[in-house]
Short mmCIF file of C-alpha atoms and ligand atoms in Angstrom, two decimals:
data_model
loop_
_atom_site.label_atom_id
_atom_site.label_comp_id
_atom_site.label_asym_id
_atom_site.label_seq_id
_atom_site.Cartn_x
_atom_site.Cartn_y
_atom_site.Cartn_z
CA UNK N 1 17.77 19.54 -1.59
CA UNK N 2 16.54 18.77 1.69
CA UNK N 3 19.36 18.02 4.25
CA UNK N 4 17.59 18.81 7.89
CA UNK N 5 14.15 17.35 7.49
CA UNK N 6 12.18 17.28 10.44
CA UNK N 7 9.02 15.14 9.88
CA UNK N 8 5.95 15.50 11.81
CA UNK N 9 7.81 15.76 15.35
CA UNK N 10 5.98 15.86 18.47
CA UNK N 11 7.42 16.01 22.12
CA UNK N 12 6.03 15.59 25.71
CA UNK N 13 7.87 16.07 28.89
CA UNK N 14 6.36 14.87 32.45
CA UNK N 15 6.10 17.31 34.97
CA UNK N 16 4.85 17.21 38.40
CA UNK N 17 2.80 13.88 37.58
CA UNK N 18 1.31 15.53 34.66
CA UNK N 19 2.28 15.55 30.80
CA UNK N 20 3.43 19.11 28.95
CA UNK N 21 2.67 18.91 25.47
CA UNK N 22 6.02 20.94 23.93
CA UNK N 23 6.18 20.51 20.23
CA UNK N 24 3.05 19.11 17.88
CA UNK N 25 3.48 18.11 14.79
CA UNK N 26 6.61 20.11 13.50
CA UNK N 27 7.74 19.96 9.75
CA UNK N 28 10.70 21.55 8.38
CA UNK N 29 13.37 20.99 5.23
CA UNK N 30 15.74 23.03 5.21
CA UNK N 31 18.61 23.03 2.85
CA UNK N 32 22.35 22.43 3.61
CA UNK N 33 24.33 25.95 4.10
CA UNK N 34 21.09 27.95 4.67
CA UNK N 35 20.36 30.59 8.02
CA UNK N 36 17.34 29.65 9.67
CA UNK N 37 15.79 31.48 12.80
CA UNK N 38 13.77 30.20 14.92
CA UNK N 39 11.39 32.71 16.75
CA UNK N 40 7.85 32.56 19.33
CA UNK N 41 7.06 33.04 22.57
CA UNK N 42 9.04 31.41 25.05
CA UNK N 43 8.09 28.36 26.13
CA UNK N 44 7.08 27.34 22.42
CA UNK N 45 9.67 24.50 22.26
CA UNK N 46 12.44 26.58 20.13
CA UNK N 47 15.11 24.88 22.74
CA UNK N 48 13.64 21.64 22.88
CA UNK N 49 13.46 21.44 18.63
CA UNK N 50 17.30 22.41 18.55
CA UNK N 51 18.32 19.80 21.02
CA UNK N 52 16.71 17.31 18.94
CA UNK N 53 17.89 18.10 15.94
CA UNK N 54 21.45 18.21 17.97
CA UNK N 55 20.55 14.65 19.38
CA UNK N 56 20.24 15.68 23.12
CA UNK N 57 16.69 15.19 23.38
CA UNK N 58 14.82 12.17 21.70
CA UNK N 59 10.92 12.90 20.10
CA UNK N 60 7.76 10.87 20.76
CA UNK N 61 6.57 10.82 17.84
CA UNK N 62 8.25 11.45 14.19
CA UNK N 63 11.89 11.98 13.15
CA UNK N 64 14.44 14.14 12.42
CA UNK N 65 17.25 13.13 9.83
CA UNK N 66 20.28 15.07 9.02
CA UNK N 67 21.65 14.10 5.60
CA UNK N 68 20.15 10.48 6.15
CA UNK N 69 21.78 9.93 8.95
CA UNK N 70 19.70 10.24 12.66
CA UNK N 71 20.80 13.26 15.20
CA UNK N 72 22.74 10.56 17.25
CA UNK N 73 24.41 9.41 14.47
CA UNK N 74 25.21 12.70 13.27
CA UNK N 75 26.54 13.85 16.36
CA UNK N 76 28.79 10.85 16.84
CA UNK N 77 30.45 12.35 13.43
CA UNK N 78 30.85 15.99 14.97
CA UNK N 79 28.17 17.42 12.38
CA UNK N 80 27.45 20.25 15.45
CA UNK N 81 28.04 22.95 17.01
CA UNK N 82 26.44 24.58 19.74
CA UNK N 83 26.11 28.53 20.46
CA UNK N 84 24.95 28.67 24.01
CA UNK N 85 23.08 32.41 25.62
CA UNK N 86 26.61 32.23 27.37
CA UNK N 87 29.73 31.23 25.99
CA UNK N 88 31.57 28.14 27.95
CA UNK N 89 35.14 29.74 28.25
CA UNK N 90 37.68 28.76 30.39
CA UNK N 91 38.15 32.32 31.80
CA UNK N 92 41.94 31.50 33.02
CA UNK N 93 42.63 30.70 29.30
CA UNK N 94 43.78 33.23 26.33
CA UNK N 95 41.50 33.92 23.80
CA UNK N 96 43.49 32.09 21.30
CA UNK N 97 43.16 28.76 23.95
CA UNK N 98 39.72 29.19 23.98
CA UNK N 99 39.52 28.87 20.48
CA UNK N 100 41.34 25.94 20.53
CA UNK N 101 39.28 23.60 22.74
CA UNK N 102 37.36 21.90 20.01
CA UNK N 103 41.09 20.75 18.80
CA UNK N 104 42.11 19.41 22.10
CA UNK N 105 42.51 15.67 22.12
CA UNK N 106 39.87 14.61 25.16
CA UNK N 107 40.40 11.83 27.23
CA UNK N 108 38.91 9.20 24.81
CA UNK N 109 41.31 10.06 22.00
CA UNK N 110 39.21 11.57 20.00
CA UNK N 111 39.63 15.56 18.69
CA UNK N 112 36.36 17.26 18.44
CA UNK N 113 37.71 18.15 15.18
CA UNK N 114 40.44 15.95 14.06
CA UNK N 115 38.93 15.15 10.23
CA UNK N 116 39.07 18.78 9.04
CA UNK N 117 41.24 21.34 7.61
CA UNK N 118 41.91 23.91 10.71
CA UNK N 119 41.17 27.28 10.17
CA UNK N 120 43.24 30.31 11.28
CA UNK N 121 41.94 30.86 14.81
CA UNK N 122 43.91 34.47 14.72
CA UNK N 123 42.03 35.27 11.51
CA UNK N 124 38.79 33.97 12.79
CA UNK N 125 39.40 36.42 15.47
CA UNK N 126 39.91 39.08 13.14
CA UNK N 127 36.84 38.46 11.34
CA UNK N 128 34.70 39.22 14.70
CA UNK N 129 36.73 42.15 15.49
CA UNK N 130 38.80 40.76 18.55
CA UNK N 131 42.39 40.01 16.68
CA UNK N 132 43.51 42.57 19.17
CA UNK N 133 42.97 40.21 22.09
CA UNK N 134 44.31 36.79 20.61
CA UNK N 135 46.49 36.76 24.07
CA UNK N 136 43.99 37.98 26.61
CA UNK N 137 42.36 36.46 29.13
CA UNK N 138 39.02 35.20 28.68
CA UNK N 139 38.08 36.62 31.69
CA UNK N 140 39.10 39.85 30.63
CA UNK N 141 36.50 40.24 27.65
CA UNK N 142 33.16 42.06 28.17
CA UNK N 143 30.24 39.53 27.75
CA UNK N 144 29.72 40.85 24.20
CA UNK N 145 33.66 39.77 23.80
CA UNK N 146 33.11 36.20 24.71
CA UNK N 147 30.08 35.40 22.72
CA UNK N 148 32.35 37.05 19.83
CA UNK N 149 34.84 34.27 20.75
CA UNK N 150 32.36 31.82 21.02
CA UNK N 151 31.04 32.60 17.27
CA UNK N 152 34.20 32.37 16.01
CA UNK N 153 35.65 28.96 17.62
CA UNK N 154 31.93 27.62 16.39
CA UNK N 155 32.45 28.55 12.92
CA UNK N 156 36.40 27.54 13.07
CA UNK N 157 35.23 24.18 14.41
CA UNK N 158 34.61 22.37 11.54
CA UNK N 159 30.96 21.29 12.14
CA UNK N 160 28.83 21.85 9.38
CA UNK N 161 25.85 22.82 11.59
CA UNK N 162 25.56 25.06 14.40
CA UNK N 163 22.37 25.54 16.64
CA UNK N 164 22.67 28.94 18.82
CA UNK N 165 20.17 29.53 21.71
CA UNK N 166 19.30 32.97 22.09
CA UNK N 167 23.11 33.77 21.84
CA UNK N 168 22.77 37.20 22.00
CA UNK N 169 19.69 37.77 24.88
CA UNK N 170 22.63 38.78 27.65
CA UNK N 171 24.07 41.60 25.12
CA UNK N 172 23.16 45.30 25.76
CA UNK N 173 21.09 46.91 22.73
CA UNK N 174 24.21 48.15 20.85
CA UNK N 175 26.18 44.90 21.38
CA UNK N 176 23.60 43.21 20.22
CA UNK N 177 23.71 45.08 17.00
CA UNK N 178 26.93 45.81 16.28
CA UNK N 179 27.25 41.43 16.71
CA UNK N 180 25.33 40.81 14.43
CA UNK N 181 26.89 42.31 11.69
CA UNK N 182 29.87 40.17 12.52
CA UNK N 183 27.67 36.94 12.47
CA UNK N 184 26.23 38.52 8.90
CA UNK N 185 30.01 38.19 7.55
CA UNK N 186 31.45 35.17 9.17
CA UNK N 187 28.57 33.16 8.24
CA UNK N 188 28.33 34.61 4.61
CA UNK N 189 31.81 33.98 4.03
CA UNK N 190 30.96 30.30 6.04
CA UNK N 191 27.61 29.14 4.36
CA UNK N 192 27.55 26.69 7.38
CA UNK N 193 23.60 25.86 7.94
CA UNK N 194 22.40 27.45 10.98
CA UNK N 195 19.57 26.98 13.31
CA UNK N 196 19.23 30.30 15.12
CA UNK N 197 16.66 31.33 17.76
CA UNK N 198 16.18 34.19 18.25
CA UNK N 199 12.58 37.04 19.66
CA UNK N 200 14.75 39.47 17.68
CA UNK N 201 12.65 40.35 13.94
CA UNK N 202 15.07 42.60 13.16
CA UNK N 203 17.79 39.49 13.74
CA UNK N 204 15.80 36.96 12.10
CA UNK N 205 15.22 38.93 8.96
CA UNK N 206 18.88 40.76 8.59
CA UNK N 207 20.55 37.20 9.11
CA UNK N 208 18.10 34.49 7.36
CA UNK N 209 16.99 32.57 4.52
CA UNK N 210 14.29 31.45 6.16
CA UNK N 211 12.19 32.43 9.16
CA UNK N 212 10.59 29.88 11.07
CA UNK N 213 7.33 31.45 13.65
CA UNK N 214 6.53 29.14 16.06
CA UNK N 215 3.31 29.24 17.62
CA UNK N 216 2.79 29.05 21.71
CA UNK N 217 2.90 25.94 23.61
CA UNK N 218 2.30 23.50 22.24
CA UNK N 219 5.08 24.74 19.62
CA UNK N 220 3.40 24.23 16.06
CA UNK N 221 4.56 26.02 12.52
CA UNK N 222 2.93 28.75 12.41
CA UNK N 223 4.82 30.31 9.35
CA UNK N 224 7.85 29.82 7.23
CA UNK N 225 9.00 32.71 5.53
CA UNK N 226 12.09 33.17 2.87
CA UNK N 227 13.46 36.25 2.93
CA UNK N 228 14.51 37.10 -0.68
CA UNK N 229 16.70 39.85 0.78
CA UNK N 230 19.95 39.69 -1.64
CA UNK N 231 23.52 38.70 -0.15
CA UNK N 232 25.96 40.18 0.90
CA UNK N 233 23.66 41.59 3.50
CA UNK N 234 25.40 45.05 4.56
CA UNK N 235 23.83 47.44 7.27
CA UNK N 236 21.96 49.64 4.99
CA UNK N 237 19.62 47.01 3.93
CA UNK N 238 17.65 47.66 7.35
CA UNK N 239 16.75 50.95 5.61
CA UNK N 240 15.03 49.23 2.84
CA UNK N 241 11.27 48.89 2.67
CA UNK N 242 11.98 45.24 1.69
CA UNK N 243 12.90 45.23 5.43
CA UNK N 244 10.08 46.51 6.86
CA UNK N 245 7.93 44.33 5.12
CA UNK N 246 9.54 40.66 6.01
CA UNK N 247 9.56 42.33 10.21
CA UNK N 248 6.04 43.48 9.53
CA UNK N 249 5.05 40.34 7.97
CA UNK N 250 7.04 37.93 10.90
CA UNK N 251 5.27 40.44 13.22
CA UNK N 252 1.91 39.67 12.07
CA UNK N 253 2.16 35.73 12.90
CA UNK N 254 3.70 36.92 16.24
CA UNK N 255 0.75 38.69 16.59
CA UNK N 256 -1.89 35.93 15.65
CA UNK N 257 0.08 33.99 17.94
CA UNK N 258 -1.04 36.14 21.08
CA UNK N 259 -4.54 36.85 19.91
CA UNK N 260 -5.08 33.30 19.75
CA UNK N 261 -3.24 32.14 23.53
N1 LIG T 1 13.58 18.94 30.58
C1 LIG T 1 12.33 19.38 30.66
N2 LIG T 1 11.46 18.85 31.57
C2 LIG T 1 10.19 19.28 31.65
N3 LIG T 1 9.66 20.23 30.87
C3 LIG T 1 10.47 20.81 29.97
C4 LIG T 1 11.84 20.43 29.82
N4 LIG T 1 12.41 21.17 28.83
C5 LIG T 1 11.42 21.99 28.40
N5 LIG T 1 10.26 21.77 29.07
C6 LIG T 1 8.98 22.47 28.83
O1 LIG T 1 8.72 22.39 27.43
C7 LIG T 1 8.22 23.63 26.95
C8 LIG T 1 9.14 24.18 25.89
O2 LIG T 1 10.37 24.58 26.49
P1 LIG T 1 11.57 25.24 25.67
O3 LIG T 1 11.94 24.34 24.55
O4 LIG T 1 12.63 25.56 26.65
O5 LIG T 1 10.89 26.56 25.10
P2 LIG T 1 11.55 27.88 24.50
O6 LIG T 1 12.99 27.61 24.24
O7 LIG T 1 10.77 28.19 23.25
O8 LIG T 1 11.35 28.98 25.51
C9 LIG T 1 8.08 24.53 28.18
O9 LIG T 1 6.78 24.41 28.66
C10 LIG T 1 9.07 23.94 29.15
O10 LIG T 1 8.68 24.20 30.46
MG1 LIG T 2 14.73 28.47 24.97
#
C-alpha cells in the first residue's frame, strides 16, 4: 500500500531574473517502513524532493501526500525526521542530552515527541556503537561520532519518517563504511520508512528496497529499482554477485544520465 505518493511533481525556483527548472514530473509510491535512496548528479533536485515531501518547500505543480494527509499537515503531527550532512549537536551537551532534544518541551509547549513511547536513548547508543560515550561531550566525538548520534536520536525520535541528506558525504572512506552497517541494523530492527540520498551505489544497494536514479537537472525518474537482496542484510552480502549486479545495473542509468547531459 502506497503511503508516500508523490504525483507528477514539478518545481521551479527564480534565480537571477531567470527560472531553474529543478524537478519535472516526479512519480513515486513508496510503501510505509520501506528504505529508499535517492541518487543523481548533484543538482538533480534530490534536496529539493526531500524538503517537499518534509513540507519545507511547496511544488508548482502536482502533490505529494503522506498517508492522506499533505507534507504540512504531516509535519504539524511530527511524522519527520531529518538527517542533515552534519549533525545539529549542541557540542557543550553530553551525548545522552543530545539525544534528548527531540523530548525537550520548546517554548510553545509542545514536545517534539510527546505522543510516543520513548525509547532507551542509552540502548540506542549501544546499537550505533557509542554506549561508551553516553556522558561525553558532543564536542568530543569525531565527525563520524556525531552523525552516529544523530542516527540514533532520529530513529529514537518517534517519527515514522526520516529524510537524510547525504548524511554520510563528510565521513572518511572507512567511516563511511563501517556507518553504514550500523544504519543496516538500527533501521532493520526500526522498519521506519526512509528517504535516503545518497552518490554512494554501494550505499543505495546494501541499505534499500528501492533505488530511486534521478536524472540531471531538470530532476526526472530515470529508474526505480527493488533490490530483492534478502534481510537481515549482513556485510558479506557485498560479496555476492547479486550485488554486483543491482551497482552495475544503478550504474548503468548513472551512466545514461551523463551520456545524455
Ligand atoms: N532555494 C533555491 N533557490 C534557487 N535555486 C535553488 C534553490 N534550491 C535549489 N535550487 C536549484 O535547484 C536545483 C536542484 O537543487 P538541489 O535540490 O539542491 O539538488 P541536489 O540535492 O540533487 O544536488 C539546482 O539547480 C539548485 O541550484
Ligand atoms: Mg543536495
Amino acid at each position: 500500500m502506497t503511503y508516500i505518493k508523490v504525483s507528477e511533481v514539478s518545481k521551479w525556483f527564480k534565480r537571477r531574473g531567470h527560472m531553474t527548472e529543478a524537478l519535472r514530473d516526479i512519480h513515486l509510491e513508496l510503501a510505509q517502513g520501506t528504505f529508499v535512496s535517492l541518487i543523481g548528479p548533484s543538482g538533480c533536485g534530490k534536496s529539493t524532493l526531500l524538503r517537499i515531501v518534509g513540507g519545507l518547500a511547496d511544488v508548482d505543480r502536482g502533490e505529494v501526500t503522506i498517508g492522506g494527509l499533505s507534507p504540512l499537515e504531516a509535519q504539524s503531527r511530527k511524522q519527520f525526521g531529518f538527517v542533515p550532512q552534519s549533525p545539529a549537536l549542541f557540542p557543550w551537551r553530553t551525548v545522552l542530552e543530545n539525544m534528548n532534544l527531540p523530548f525537550e518541551v520548546n517554548v510553545r509547549g509542545n514536545s517534539a515527541a510527546k505522543l510516543v513511547e520513548r525509547e532507551d536513548p542509552v540502548e540506542l547508543l549501544k546499537s550505533v556503537g557509542l554506549g561508551d560515550f553516553v556522558n561525553a561531550y558532543a564536542k568530543e566525538l569525531s565527525g563520524g561520532m556525531q552523525q552516529r548520534v544523530g542516527i540514533a536520536r532520529a530513529f529514537g525520535s518517534g517519527a515514522p519518517i526520516l529524510l537524510m541528506d547525504e548524511p554520510f558525504s563528510a565521513l572518511d572512506e572507512i567511516t563511511r563504511e563501517k556507518i553504514s552497517y550500523q544504519l543496516l541494523d538500527i533501521w532493520e530492527s526500526h522498519q521506519k520508512t526512509v528517504l535516503f540520498v545518497t552518490h554512494s551505489l554501494r550505499e543505495a544497494v546494501l541499505l534499500s528496497d528501492k533505488v530511486v536514479v534521478m536524472s540531471a537537472r531538470p530532476g526526472r525518474v530515470a529508474a526505480v529499482i527493488d533490490i530483492g537482496l534478502p534481510r537481515p542484510r549482513r556485510a558479506q552480502i557485498e560479496d555476492t554477485d547479486e550485488f554486483h549486479q543491482y551497482v552495475a545495473e544503478i550504474r548503468g542509468y548513472l551512466r545514461d544520465e551523463w551520456k545524455s547531459s
